[in-house]
Coordinates of N, CA and C in Angstrom, one line a residue:
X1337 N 93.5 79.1 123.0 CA 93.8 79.9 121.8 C 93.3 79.1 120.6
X1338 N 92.6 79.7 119.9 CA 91.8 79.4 118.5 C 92.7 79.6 117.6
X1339 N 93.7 78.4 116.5 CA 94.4 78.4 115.4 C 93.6 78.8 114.2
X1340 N 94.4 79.4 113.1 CA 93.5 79.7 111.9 C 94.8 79.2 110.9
X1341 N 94.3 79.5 109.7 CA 95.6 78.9 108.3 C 95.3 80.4 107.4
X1342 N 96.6 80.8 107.3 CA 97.0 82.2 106.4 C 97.6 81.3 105.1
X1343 N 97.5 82.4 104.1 CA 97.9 81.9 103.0 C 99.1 82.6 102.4
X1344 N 100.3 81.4 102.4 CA 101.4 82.0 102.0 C 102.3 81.7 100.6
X1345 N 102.9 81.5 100.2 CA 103.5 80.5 99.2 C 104.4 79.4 100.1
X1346 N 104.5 78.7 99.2 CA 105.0 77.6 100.0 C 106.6 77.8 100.0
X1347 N 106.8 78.4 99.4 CA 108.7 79.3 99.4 C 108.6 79.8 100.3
X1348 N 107.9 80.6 100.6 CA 107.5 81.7 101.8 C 107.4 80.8 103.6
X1349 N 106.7 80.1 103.6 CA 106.2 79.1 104.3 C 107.2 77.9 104.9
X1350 N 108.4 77.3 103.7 CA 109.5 76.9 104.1 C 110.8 77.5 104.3
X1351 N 110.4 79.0 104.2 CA 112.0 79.9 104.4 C 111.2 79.8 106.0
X1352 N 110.0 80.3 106.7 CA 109.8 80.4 107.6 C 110.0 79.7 108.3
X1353 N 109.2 78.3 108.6 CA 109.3 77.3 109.1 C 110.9 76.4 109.3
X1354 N 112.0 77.0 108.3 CA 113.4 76.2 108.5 C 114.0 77.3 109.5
X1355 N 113.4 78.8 109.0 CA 114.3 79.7 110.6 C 113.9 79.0 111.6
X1356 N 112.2 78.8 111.6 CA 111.8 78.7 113.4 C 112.7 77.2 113.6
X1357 N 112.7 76.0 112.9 CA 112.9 75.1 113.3 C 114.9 75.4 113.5
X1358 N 114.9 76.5 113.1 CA 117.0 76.5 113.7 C 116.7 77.5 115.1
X1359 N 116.0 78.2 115.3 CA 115.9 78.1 117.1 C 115.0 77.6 117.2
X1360 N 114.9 76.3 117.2 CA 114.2 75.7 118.1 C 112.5 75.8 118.3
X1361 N 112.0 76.9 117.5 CA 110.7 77.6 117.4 C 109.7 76.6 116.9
X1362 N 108.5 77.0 117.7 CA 107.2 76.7 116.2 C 106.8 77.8 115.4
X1363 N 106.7 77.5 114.1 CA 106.6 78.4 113.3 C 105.7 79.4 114.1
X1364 N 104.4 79.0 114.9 CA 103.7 80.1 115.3 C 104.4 81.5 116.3
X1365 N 105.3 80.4 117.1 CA 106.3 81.4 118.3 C 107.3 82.0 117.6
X1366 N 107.7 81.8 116.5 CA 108.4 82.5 115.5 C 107.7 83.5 114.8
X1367 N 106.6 83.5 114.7 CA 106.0 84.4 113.4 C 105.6 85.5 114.8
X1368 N 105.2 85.1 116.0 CA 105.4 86.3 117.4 C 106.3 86.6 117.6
X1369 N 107.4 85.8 117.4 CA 108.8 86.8 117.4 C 108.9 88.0 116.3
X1370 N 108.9 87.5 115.3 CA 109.1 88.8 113.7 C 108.0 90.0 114.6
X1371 N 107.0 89.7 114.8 CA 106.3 90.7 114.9 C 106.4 91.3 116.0
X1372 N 106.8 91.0 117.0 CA 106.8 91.8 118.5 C 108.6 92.5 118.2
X1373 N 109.2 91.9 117.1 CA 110.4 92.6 116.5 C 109.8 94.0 115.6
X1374 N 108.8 93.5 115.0 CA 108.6 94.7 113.8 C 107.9 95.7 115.2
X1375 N 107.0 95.7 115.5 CA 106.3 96.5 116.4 C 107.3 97.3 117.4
X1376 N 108.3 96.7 117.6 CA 109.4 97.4 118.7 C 110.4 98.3 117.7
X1377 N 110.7 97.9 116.8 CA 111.3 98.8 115.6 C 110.4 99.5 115.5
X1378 N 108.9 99.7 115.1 CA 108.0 100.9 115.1 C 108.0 102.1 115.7
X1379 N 108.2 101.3 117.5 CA 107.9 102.5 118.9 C 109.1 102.8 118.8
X1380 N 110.3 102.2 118.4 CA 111.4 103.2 118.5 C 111.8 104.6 117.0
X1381 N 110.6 103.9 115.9 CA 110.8 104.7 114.6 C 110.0 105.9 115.2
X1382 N 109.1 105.9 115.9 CA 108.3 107.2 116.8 C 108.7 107.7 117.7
X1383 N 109.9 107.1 118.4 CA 110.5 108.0 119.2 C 111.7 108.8 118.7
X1384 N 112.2 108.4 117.8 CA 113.3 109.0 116.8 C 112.6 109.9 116.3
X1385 N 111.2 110.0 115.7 CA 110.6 110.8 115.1 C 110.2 112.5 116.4
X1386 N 109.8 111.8 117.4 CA 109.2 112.4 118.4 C 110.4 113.4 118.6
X1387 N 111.9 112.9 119.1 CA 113.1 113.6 119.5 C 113.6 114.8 118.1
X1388 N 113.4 114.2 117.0 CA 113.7 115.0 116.0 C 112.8 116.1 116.2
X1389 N 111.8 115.9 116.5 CA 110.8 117.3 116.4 C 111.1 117.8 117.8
X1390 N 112.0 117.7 118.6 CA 112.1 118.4 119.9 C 112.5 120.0 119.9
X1391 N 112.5 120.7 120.1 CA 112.7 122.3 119.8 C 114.4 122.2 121.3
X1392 N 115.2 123.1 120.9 CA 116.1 123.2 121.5 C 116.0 123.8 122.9
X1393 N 114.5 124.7 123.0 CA 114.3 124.5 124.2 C 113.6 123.5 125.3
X1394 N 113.1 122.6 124.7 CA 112.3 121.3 125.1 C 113.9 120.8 125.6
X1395 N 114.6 120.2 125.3 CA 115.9 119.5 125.2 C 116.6 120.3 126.5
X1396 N 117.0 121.5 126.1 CA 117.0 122.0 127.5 C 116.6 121.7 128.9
X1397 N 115.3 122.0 128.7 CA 114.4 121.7 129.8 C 114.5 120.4 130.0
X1398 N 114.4 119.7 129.6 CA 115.2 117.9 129.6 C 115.7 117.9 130.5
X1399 N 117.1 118.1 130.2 CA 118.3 118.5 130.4 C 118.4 118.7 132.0
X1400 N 117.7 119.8 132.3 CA 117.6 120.7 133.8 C 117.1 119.3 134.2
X1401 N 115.6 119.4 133.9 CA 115.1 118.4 134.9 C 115.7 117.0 135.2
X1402 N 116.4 116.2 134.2 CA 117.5 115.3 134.5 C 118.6 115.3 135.4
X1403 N 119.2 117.0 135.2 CA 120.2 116.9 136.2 C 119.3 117.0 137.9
X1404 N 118.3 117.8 138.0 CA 117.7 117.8 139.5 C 117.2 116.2 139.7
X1405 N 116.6 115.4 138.9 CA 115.9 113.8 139.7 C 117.8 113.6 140.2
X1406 N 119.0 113.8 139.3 CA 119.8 112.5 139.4 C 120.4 113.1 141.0
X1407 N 120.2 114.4 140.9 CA 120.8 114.8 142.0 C 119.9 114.7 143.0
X1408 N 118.6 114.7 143.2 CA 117.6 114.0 144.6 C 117.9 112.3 144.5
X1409 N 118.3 111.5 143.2 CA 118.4 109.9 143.3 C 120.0 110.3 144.9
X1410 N 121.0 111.1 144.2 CA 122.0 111.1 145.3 C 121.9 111.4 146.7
X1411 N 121.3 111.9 146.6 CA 121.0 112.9 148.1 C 120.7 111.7 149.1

């Protein structure tokens, strides 16, 4: 893996670097944590979005076909 240097302020840079260094982190495996945090808050801000637009008969239908898998998981 090929390192590069971003430009940050240096406030910015030692708020960062003092989180990663209280777990334990390098600032780089920290700055992959924020972001595989931001990215998973996303897919879940699209699926909140996705359920909101569900129509009452989609939900329904859900619904049915949930109860038939849970009842072939039993069988």
């Amino acid at each position: 893996m090929t390192t590069t240097t971003i430009k940050v302020s240096t406030e910015l840079r030692d708020r960062l670097k003092e989180q990663a260094q209280a777990e334990n982190r390098t600032l780089g495996s920290y700055l992959e944590k924020l972001l595989e945090r931001e990215l998973r808050a996303h897919r879940f801000e699209q699926l909140r979005e996705a359920m909101a637009q569900t129509t009452p008969d989609e939900w329904q239908s859900y619904r049915e076909e949930t109860e038939w898998w849970d009842r072939a998981a039993e069988a």
